[in-house]
Short mmCIF file of C-alpha atoms in Angstrom, two decimals:
data_model
loop_
_atom_site.label_atom_id
_atom_site.label_comp_id
_atom_site.label_asym_id
_atom_site.label_seq_id
_atom_site.Cartn_x
_atom_site.Cartn_y
_atom_site.Cartn_z
CA MET A 78 102.69 133.23 171.13
CA ASP A 79 103.28 136.20 169.51
CA PRO A 80 105.42 138.82 172.03
CA ASN A 81 108.39 136.00 171.58
CA LEU A 82 108.65 137.38 168.44
CA HIS A 83 109.71 140.69 169.60
CA VAL A 84 111.58 139.78 172.81
CA GLN A 85 115.03 138.27 172.33
CA GLU A 86 115.09 135.28 171.81
CA ASN A 87 118.12 132.52 172.72
CA TYR A 88 119.27 129.50 170.03
CA ALA A 89 116.05 127.07 169.72
CA ASN A 90 118.17 124.11 168.64
CA PRO A 91 121.53 124.49 170.30
CA LYS A 92 122.06 120.88 169.30
CA THR A 93 122.20 121.76 166.34
CA CYS A 94 123.98 124.73 166.32
CA PHE A 95 126.56 123.37 167.55
CA PHE A 96 126.96 120.23 165.24
CA HIS A 97 126.01 122.73 162.55
CA VAL A 98 129.80 124.47 163.32
CA LEU A 99 131.63 121.84 165.57
CA PHE A 100 132.75 120.08 161.69
CA LYS A 101 133.25 123.21 160.56
CA ALA A 102 135.26 124.71 163.16
CA ALA A 103 136.67 121.05 163.63
CA ALA A 104 138.14 120.39 159.90
CA LEU A 105 138.94 124.42 159.64
CA ALA A 106 141.44 123.73 163.11
CA PHE A 107 142.36 120.10 161.53
CA TYR A 108 143.89 122.03 158.96
CA ILE A 109 145.68 124.24 160.53
CA LEU A 110 146.82 122.96 163.35
CA SER A 111 148.03 119.67 161.66
CA ALA A 112 150.75 120.97 159.73
CA LEU A 113 152.42 122.29 162.82
CA PHE A 114 152.21 118.66 164.53
CA ILE A 115 151.93 116.27 161.70
CA SER A 116 153.81 115.42 158.71
CA ASN A 117 152.10 112.66 157.21
CA PHE A 118 149.91 114.03 154.39
CA VAL A 119 147.95 111.05 153.64
CA ILE A 120 146.35 111.57 157.38
CA ILE A 121 145.71 115.17 157.31
CA PHE A 122 144.63 114.83 153.50
CA VAL A 123 141.35 112.47 154.49
CA MET A 124 141.01 113.67 157.93
CA THR A 125 140.17 116.95 156.59
CA VAL A 126 138.24 115.88 154.27
CA LEU A 127 136.23 113.26 155.84
CA LEU A 128 135.66 116.19 158.27
CA ALA A 129 134.54 118.80 155.60
CA ALA A 130 131.85 115.93 153.95
CA LEU A 131 130.93 115.23 157.37
CA ASP A 132 130.00 118.56 157.73
CA PHE A 133 128.23 119.34 154.10
CA TRP A 134 126.34 116.33 154.89
CA VAL A 135 125.33 117.46 158.34
CA VAL A 136 124.26 120.93 157.10
CA LYS A 137 122.70 119.03 154.02
CA ASN A 138 120.59 117.10 155.65
CA VAL A 139 120.15 118.33 159.25
CA SER A 140 121.13 121.69 160.42
CA GLY A 141 119.36 122.70 157.22
CA ARG A 142 115.84 121.56 157.45
CA ILE A 143 116.37 122.17 161.55
CA LEU A 144 117.57 125.54 162.01
CA VAL A 145 115.91 127.29 158.77
CA GLY A 146 113.42 124.90 157.30
CA LEU A 147 114.70 124.54 153.91
CA ARG A 148 115.98 121.49 151.80
CA TRP A 149 117.83 120.81 148.50
CA TRP A 150 118.53 117.31 146.86
CA ASN A 151 119.29 116.36 142.70
CA GLU A 152 116.72 113.87 141.53
CA ILE A 153 116.66 112.34 138.45
CA ASN A 154 113.24 111.94 136.82
CA ASP A 155 111.16 109.26 134.12
CA LEU A 156 113.09 111.16 131.73
CA GLY A 157 116.35 110.71 132.31
CA GLU A 158 116.37 114.85 133.56
CA SER A 159 118.05 115.84 136.48
CA VAL A 160 115.86 118.24 138.58
CA TRP A 161 116.81 120.04 141.27
CA ARG A 162 114.55 119.86 144.12
CA PHE A 163 114.09 122.94 146.57
CA GLU A 164 111.93 121.96 149.24
CA CYS A 165 110.79 124.28 152.85
CA LEU A 166 108.58 124.26 155.43
CA ASP A 167 105.41 125.71 155.34
CA GLN A 168 104.91 129.58 156.37
CA GLU A 169 103.73 129.49 159.57
CA SER A 170 106.64 127.40 159.99
CA LEU A 171 109.00 129.24 158.53
CA ALA A 172 107.78 132.42 160.13
CA ARG A 173 108.05 131.19 163.73
CA MET A 174 112.33 129.51 162.51
CA ASN A 175 114.01 131.60 165.60
CA LYS A 176 115.96 134.35 163.95
CA LYS A 177 119.16 133.53 166.11
CA ASP A 178 119.31 130.33 164.20
CA SER A 179 119.51 130.90 161.08
CA TRP A 180 121.84 133.53 161.56
CA LEU A 181 124.01 131.45 162.74
CA PHE A 182 123.51 129.59 159.83
CA TRP A 183 124.35 131.67 157.12
CA TRP A 184 127.02 133.51 159.04
CA THR A 185 129.24 130.41 159.51
CA LEU A 186 128.03 129.25 155.66
CA TYR A 187 129.54 132.36 154.60
CA LEU A 188 132.85 132.50 157.11
CA THR A 189 133.49 129.21 155.95
CA ALA A 190 134.04 129.52 152.84
CA VAL A 191 135.58 132.33 152.93
CA ALA A 192 137.66 131.00 155.43
CA TRP A 193 138.50 128.22 153.15
CA THR A 194 139.69 130.65 150.31
CA VAL A 195 141.70 132.59 151.70
CA LEU A 196 143.88 129.28 153.43
CA GLY A 197 143.98 128.58 149.61
CA ILE A 198 145.42 131.48 148.97
CA PHE A 199 148.20 130.81 151.38
CA SER A 200 148.69 127.36 149.92
CA LEU A 201 149.34 129.26 146.47
CA ILE A 202 151.32 131.28 147.64
CA ARG A 203 153.69 128.62 148.88
CA PHE A 204 153.16 126.72 145.80
CA GLN A 205 151.67 123.30 148.06
CA ALA A 206 149.79 121.76 145.23
CA ASP A 207 148.97 119.48 147.65
CA TYR A 208 147.39 121.30 150.12
CA LEU A 209 145.78 123.19 147.38
CA LEU A 210 143.63 119.83 146.65
CA VAL A 211 142.33 119.77 150.03
CA ILE A 212 141.76 123.38 150.49
CA GLY A 213 140.21 122.50 146.55
CA VAL A 214 137.31 119.59 147.38
CA CYS A 215 136.46 121.39 151.20
CA LEU A 216 135.78 124.65 149.41
CA THR A 217 133.84 123.09 146.12
CA LEU A 218 131.61 121.29 149.54
CA SER A 219 131.24 124.71 151.41
CA VAL A 220 130.32 125.81 148.06
CA ALA A 221 127.86 123.08 146.78
CA ASN A 222 126.23 123.93 150.46
CA ILE A 223 125.67 127.43 150.40
CA VAL A 224 125.08 127.53 146.27
CA GLY A 225 121.84 124.98 147.26
CA PHE A 226 120.63 126.71 150.35
CA THR A 227 120.46 130.15 148.53
CA LYS A 228 118.71 129.25 145.70
CA CYS A 229 115.97 127.14 148.24
CA ARG A 230 115.57 130.49 149.99
CA LYS A 231 115.46 132.48 146.40
CA ASP A 232 111.84 129.88 146.11
CA ALA A 233 111.34 129.93 149.80
CA LYS A 234 110.88 133.00 148.90
CA LYS A 235 108.73 133.34 145.71
CA GLN A 236 106.20 130.45 146.98
CA ILE A 237 105.50 133.04 150.22
CA GLN A 238 104.84 135.29 147.90
CA ALA A 239 102.40 132.91 145.96
CA PHE A 240 100.77 132.33 148.69
CA ALA A 241 100.09 135.90 150.17
CA GLN A 242 98.86 136.67 146.59
CA GLN A 243 96.73 133.76 146.59
CA THR A 244 95.39 133.84 150.31
CA ILE A 245 94.57 137.66 149.81
CA ALA A 246 92.80 136.80 146.57
CA SER A 247 91.24 133.65 147.86
CA HIS A 248 89.88 136.62 151.01
CA VAL A 249 89.00 138.91 148.83
CA SER A 250 86.21 136.75 146.82
CA SER A 251 85.00 135.16 149.87
CA THR A 252 84.97 138.32 151.61
CA ILE A 253 82.99 139.24 148.51
CA GLN A 254 80.64 136.58 148.53
CA SER A 255 79.71 136.96 152.00
CA ALA A 256 79.05 140.87 151.58
CA PHE A 257 76.46 139.53 148.81
CA SER A 258 74.97 136.95 150.51
CA VAL A 259 74.43 139.42 152.75
CA VAL A 260 72.93 141.49 150.82
CA MET B 19 105.87 126.54 139.50
CA SER B 20 106.30 130.36 140.06
CA HIS B 21 103.36 132.26 139.63
CA SER B 22 103.43 135.72 137.82
CA HIS B 23 106.80 136.75 138.02
CA SER B 24 105.84 140.92 138.12
CA ASP B 25 106.22 142.78 141.56
CA THR B 26 102.50 143.26 142.12
CA ILE B 27 102.94 142.96 145.73
CA PRO B 28 102.79 146.04 147.60
CA LEU B 29 105.60 147.64 149.63
CA HIS B 30 106.78 145.85 152.40
CA ALA B 31 105.25 147.89 155.43
CA SER B 32 101.86 147.44 154.15
CA SER B 33 102.61 144.05 153.25
CA GLN B 34 103.58 142.68 156.47
CA SER B 35 100.70 143.53 157.95
CA ASP B 36 98.71 141.95 155.44
CA ILE B 37 100.62 138.80 156.46
CA ASP B 38 99.37 138.75 160.19
CA GLU B 39 96.61 139.08 159.55
CA ILE B 40 96.73 136.60 156.86
CA GLU B 41 98.12 134.28 160.08
CA ASN B 42 95.89 135.31 162.22
CA LEU B 43 93.26 134.26 159.48
CA ILE B 44 94.71 130.58 159.13
CA ASN B 45 94.79 129.89 162.72
CA ALA B 46 91.55 131.03 163.48
CA SER B 47 90.45 129.08 160.06
CA VAL B 48 92.34 126.32 162.12
CA LEU B 49 90.97 126.66 165.24
CA SER B 50 87.52 126.37 163.43
CA GLY B 51 87.62 122.69 161.62
CA PRO B 52 89.37 121.66 158.49
CA ALA B 53 86.98 122.71 156.13
CA THR B 54 87.39 125.77 154.88
CA VAL B 55 91.36 125.48 155.72
CA LEU B 56 93.01 126.82 153.42
CA PRO B 57 96.37 125.11 151.86
CA ALA B 58 99.70 126.02 154.46
CA ARG B 59 101.85 125.50 151.29
CA PRO B 60 100.76 126.69 147.65
CA PRO B 61 100.50 123.92 145.80
CA SER B 62 103.81 122.59 144.31
CA PRO B 63 104.82 120.69 141.78
CA PRO B 64 103.87 116.93 142.58
CA ARG B 65 106.86 116.11 144.82
CA ALA B 66 108.06 112.89 143.78
CA GLN B 67 110.15 111.22 146.39
CA ILE B 68 113.47 110.13 146.66
CA PRO B 69 112.91 106.32 145.43
CA VAL B 70 114.41 104.60 147.91
CA SER B 71 114.46 100.83 146.51
CA SER B 72 115.99 99.17 149.71
CA SER B 73 114.42 101.07 152.66
CA PRO B 74 110.93 100.97 153.85
CA PHE B 75 110.00 105.46 153.55
CA ILE B 76 109.04 105.93 156.71
CA PRO B 77 106.36 108.21 156.95
CA SER B 78 106.76 111.59 158.82
CA ASN B 79 104.02 111.72 161.26
CA ILE B 80 105.10 114.97 162.56
CA PRO B 81 103.75 118.21 161.79
CA PRO B 82 106.12 121.95 162.37
CA PRO B 83 106.88 122.38 165.08
CA PRO B 84 105.19 124.62 166.63
CA LEU B 85 107.26 127.04 169.00
CA ALA B 86 111.20 127.71 169.09
CA SER B 87 111.38 127.25 172.34
CA HIS B 88 108.99 123.95 172.48
CA GLN B 89 112.40 121.69 171.88
CA LYS B 90 112.63 118.83 173.76
CA PRO B 91 116.18 118.63 174.43
CA THR B 92 116.99 115.66 173.05
CA PRO B 93 120.50 113.86 172.21
CA VAL B 94 121.86 115.10 168.38
CA PRO B 95 119.37 116.73 166.86
CA ALA B 96 116.08 114.76 166.45
CA ALA B 97 112.37 116.07 164.84
CA PRO B 98 110.78 118.24 166.95
CA PRO B 99 108.00 116.77 169.00
CA PRO B 100 103.96 116.41 167.95
CA ALA B 101 102.43 119.82 167.59
CA PRO B 102 99.55 120.40 168.03
CA VAL B 103 97.96 121.50 164.31
CA SER B 104 95.19 121.12 162.57
CA SER B 105 93.77 117.43 162.15
CA SER B 106 94.22 117.76 158.47
CA SER B 107 97.87 117.54 158.85
CA GLN B 108 97.69 114.68 160.45
CA GLY B 109 95.34 112.64 158.56
CA ASN B 110 98.25 112.91 156.11
CA ARG B 111 100.34 110.17 157.23
CA THR B 112 101.12 108.56 153.59
CA VAL B 113 104.33 109.21 151.82
CA SER B 114 102.38 110.52 148.32
CA SER B 115 101.66 113.57 150.07
CA SER B 116 99.30 116.13 148.46
CA GLY B 117 101.23 119.22 149.47
CA PHE B 118 98.38 119.66 152.04
CA GLY B 119 99.54 120.98 154.91
CA SER B 120 101.60 117.69 155.41
CA ALA B 121 105.09 118.75 156.83
CA PRO B 122 107.11 117.99 153.81
CA ASN B 123 108.15 114.05 154.35
CA THR B 124 111.39 114.26 154.50
CA LEU B 125 111.92 118.17 156.36
CA THR B 126 110.43 116.67 159.13
CA GLU B 127 112.05 112.84 159.75
CA PRO B 128 114.50 112.20 162.52
CA VAL B 129 118.17 112.19 161.66
CA TRP B 130 118.66 108.30 161.70
CA ASN B 131 115.88 107.87 158.81
CA THR B 132 117.95 109.85 157.09
CA VAL B 133 120.91 108.42 157.88
CA LYS B 134 119.94 104.86 157.01
CA ARG B 135 118.36 105.79 153.86
CA ASP B 136 121.74 107.47 152.88
CA LEU B 137 123.48 104.45 153.40
CA SER B 138 121.55 102.04 152.18
CA ARG B 139 121.40 104.09 148.95
CA ILE B 140 124.83 103.37 148.73
CA VAL B 141 124.39 99.96 149.18
CA SER B 142 122.31 99.08 145.91
CA ASN B 143 123.71 101.40 143.85
CA LEU B 144 126.29 99.06 144.34
CA LYS B 145 125.03 96.56 144.08
CA LEU B 146 122.87 97.87 141.03
CA VAL B 147 126.62 99.13 139.75
CA VAL B 148 128.52 96.10 139.98
CA PHE B 149 126.70 92.86 140.66
CA PRO B 150 124.69 91.82 138.17
CA ASN B 151 120.71 92.67 138.09
CA PRO B 152 118.17 92.90 135.76
CA TYR B 153 118.92 96.85 135.74
CA ARG B 154 121.85 97.15 133.77
CA GLU B 155 120.42 97.92 130.37
CA ASP B 156 118.99 100.06 131.07
CA PRO B 157 120.46 102.88 132.65
CA GLY B 158 118.09 105.82 133.11
CA LYS B 159 117.25 103.29 135.87
CA ALA B 160 119.62 101.80 137.61
CA LEU B 161 121.97 104.23 138.74
CA ARG B 162 118.61 106.91 139.41
CA ASP B 163 119.06 107.77 142.14
CA TRP B 164 122.81 108.24 142.31
CA ASP B 165 124.96 110.09 145.05
CA LEU B 166 129.05 110.87 145.25
CA TRP B 167 129.03 109.27 149.01
CA GLY B 168 130.05 105.19 147.58
CA PRO B 169 132.97 107.08 144.64
CA PHE B 170 133.75 109.36 147.78
CA PHE B 171 134.65 106.29 150.11
CA PHE B 172 136.70 104.03 147.46
CA ILE B 173 138.24 107.01 145.64
CA VAL B 174 139.96 107.54 149.47
CA PHE B 175 140.18 103.65 150.50
CA LEU B 176 141.77 102.85 146.94
CA GLY B 177 144.42 106.03 147.96
CA LEU B 178 145.08 105.08 151.02
CA THR B 179 145.55 101.43 150.20
CA LEU B 180 147.87 102.47 147.33
CA SER B 181 149.64 105.01 150.15
CA TRP B 182 149.54 101.88 152.26
CA SER B 183 151.53 99.72 149.53
CA ALA B 184 154.33 102.11 149.16
CA SER B 185 157.16 101.55 151.05
CA VAL B 186 158.00 105.86 150.41
CA LYS B 187 156.38 108.61 149.12
CA LYS B 188 153.70 107.49 150.56
CA SER B 189 151.90 110.99 150.37
CA GLU B 190 152.44 111.81 146.97
CA VAL B 191 151.06 108.23 146.41
CA PHE B 192 147.91 109.31 147.84
CA ALA B 193 147.40 112.38 146.85
CA VAL B 194 148.78 111.31 142.82
CA ALA B 195 146.00 108.42 142.94
CA PHE B 196 143.14 110.64 144.24
CA ALA B 197 143.85 113.19 142.32
CA VAL B 198 143.99 110.95 139.20
CA LEU B 199 141.03 109.79 139.79
CA ALA B 200 138.61 112.33 140.53
CA ALA B 201 139.85 114.11 137.71
CA GLY B 202 139.65 111.36 135.23
CA ALA B 203 136.44 110.41 136.72
CA VAL B 204 134.94 114.24 135.50
CA ILE B 205 137.67 114.30 132.55
CA LEU B 206 135.58 111.14 131.54
CA THR B 207 132.46 112.74 131.81
CA LEU B 208 132.72 115.31 129.79
CA ASN B 209 134.40 112.84 127.10
CA VAL B 210 130.57 111.37 126.85
CA LEU B 211 128.96 114.69 126.81
CA LEU B 212 131.06 116.23 124.20
CA LEU B 213 130.70 112.87 122.05
CA GLY B 214 127.03 113.66 122.23
CA GLY B 215 126.16 111.27 124.68
CA LYS B 216 123.40 111.78 126.79
CA ILE B 217 124.42 111.48 130.29
CA ILE B 218 124.06 112.93 133.08
CA PHE B 219 127.40 114.78 134.81
CA PHE B 220 126.57 113.67 138.32
CA GLN B 221 125.87 110.19 137.23
CA SER B 222 128.12 109.42 135.21
CA LEU B 223 130.76 110.60 138.59
CA SER B 224 128.86 108.37 140.98
CA LEU B 225 128.76 105.34 138.09
CA LEU B 226 132.50 105.86 137.68
CA GLY B 227 133.17 106.10 141.90
CA TYR B 228 130.78 103.07 141.97
CA CYS B 229 132.91 100.94 139.63
CA LEU B 230 135.92 101.39 141.33
CA PHE B 231 134.78 99.24 144.27
CA PRO B 232 136.67 96.20 142.73
CA LEU B 233 139.73 97.77 142.27
CA ASP B 234 139.34 97.70 145.36
CA VAL B 235 139.39 95.16 146.43
CA GLY B 236 142.32 93.56 144.10
CA ALA B 237 144.16 96.71 145.98
CA LEU B 238 143.00 94.99 149.40
CA ILE B 239 143.95 91.92 148.20
CA CYS B 240 147.53 92.22 147.04
CA LEU B 241 148.52 94.96 149.70
CA LEU B 242 147.69 91.41 151.85
CA LYS B 243 149.54 89.54 150.29
CA ASP B 244 152.99 90.26 148.26
CA SER B 245 153.42 88.44 145.17
CA VAL B 246 153.96 89.53 141.98
CA ILE B 247 151.67 86.33 139.91
CA LEU B 248 149.56 86.88 142.25
CA LYS B 249 148.71 90.95 142.08
CA VAL B 250 148.88 90.38 138.27
CA ILE B 251 146.20 87.27 138.22
CA VAL B 252 143.98 89.89 140.49
CA VAL B 253 144.29 92.73 139.02
CA CYS B 254 143.73 92.41 135.72
CA VAL B 255 140.86 90.11 137.24
CA THR B 256 139.16 93.08 139.35
CA LEU B 257 140.31 95.49 136.20
CA ALA B 258 137.93 92.86 134.15
CA TRP B 259 135.35 93.46 136.35
CA SER B 260 135.50 96.96 136.76
CA SER B 261 135.25 97.19 132.73
CA TRP B 262 132.12 95.11 133.12
CA ALA B 263 130.23 97.31 134.91
CA ALA B 264 131.30 100.63 133.90
CA TYR B 265 130.45 99.14 130.28
CA PRO B 266 126.12 99.16 129.50
CA PHE B 267 125.91 103.67 131.60
CA MET B 268 128.55 104.43 128.47
CA SER B 269 128.34 102.30 125.95
CA SER B 270 124.13 102.99 125.86
CA ALA B 271 125.04 106.24 126.47
CA VAL B 272 126.82 107.25 122.78
CA ASN B 273 125.72 106.69 119.55
CA PRO B 274 127.07 102.85 118.59
CA ARG B 275 129.30 104.66 116.25
CA ARG B 276 131.26 106.04 118.94
CA LYS B 277 130.92 103.42 121.83
CA ALA B 278 134.51 102.77 121.75
CA LEU B 279 135.47 106.31 122.09
CA ALA B 280 132.99 106.22 124.66
CA LEU B 281 134.72 103.21 126.29
CA TYR B 282 138.20 103.67 125.75
CA PRO B 283 139.29 106.31 127.97
CA VAL B 284 137.37 104.50 130.69
CA CYS B 285 139.05 101.19 130.47
CA LEU B 286 142.85 103.31 130.33
CA MET B 287 142.45 104.88 133.25
CA TYR B 288 141.65 101.23 134.90
CA VAL B 289 144.56 100.07 133.47
CA SER B 290 146.26 102.75 134.88
CA VAL B 291 145.23 102.61 138.19
CA GLY B 292 145.91 98.27 137.75
CA PHE B 293 149.36 99.36 137.01
CA LEU B 294 149.68 101.63 139.90
CA ILE B 295 148.36 98.85 141.98
CA ILE B 296 151.11 96.26 140.19
CA ALA B 297 153.90 98.49 140.63
CA ILE B 298 153.61 99.60 144.04
CA ASP B 299 155.68 97.89 146.47
#
């Protein structure tokens, strides 16, 4: 089991990775290419935003879980307050997550947001308010995912630390106990 | 949830070997039996399951995946195959997880379950908001698991319908409708918050979006039939329906003396959308 960590791994979940990238790339490609071929703004808007929304859903619910073992959502508790929840797989599986998968996950997440920002700057320069609207929506969706997963990852790291502390502490105490029982 | 935040953990290099040791320890104890198994996760606060109203929650019987390379090739990522892990995690098949070695139920559920769960949430939210039901008086309970998918679809649908019925300037109509509805929802929510009301931002956005459903229906009818009188009647009816749907949530969120201040902009927005529907031909 352990030697795998040192060997060059392939993607563990190629299909998930594919879908993770697919909708992002499709939204960007559609937006960029449609300006050349389609003159109807409504279609561009609806398709791009639809693809971006699908991508948001896929990243949040599917690839986040499978590629990096993280998940975040919002709940409203009984007191009527909104609570953000962050969930992660337990430590064993987190450690076993494929490195390539998570590399792909994070990098595409950031790159997409950057790409949308650049496109937004272009349409700002050209004073196209409608296209700015499209970009605004897509950017919001990307940024929401980035923020959510980053918080989730920080949370997971805190848990790992706490867990390590706890485990060390209980290991030490059980060692001491067994030492005393021997004596 | 976090324990002491201070960095008393040793430097990374040594902690890495500690973690390896811990992993071996876990594996050893796992193989030896559940008696002294340490929790695979630190006890997190009791994780409230996402309150699903209609669909039965499918308990996840799938512990975390064993090895990265062990994945079954399935169409559109499904859950990883069950792993031969400790018996303690297999015992946790119930919905109310104790956080003990059980794979978090929503983290390893198959994709199809997630889709079904989200779809049923949209339907139940719609029913709660728009149709008469016993929960309407208590806004906190009614839209507890808000979601933005329903509002998104409704806004886009309304924009599309308006754009379709317009004979000129279709793109502008769509863009204006979408922007007005989206910005309007945000501004209305801010209005309630600034009036000192107690409402949660996303919950209110979600509510205002769902209340567009009657107007969607009205716009669709107006698209199909072209007589002005019919349009006026249909729009009035659906307008009243939308306002009736939004009323309890908005009014209970603010001080009774400011109810009108909170409700007036909502009605104004729906009236202007109604005008858009009538005026477009």
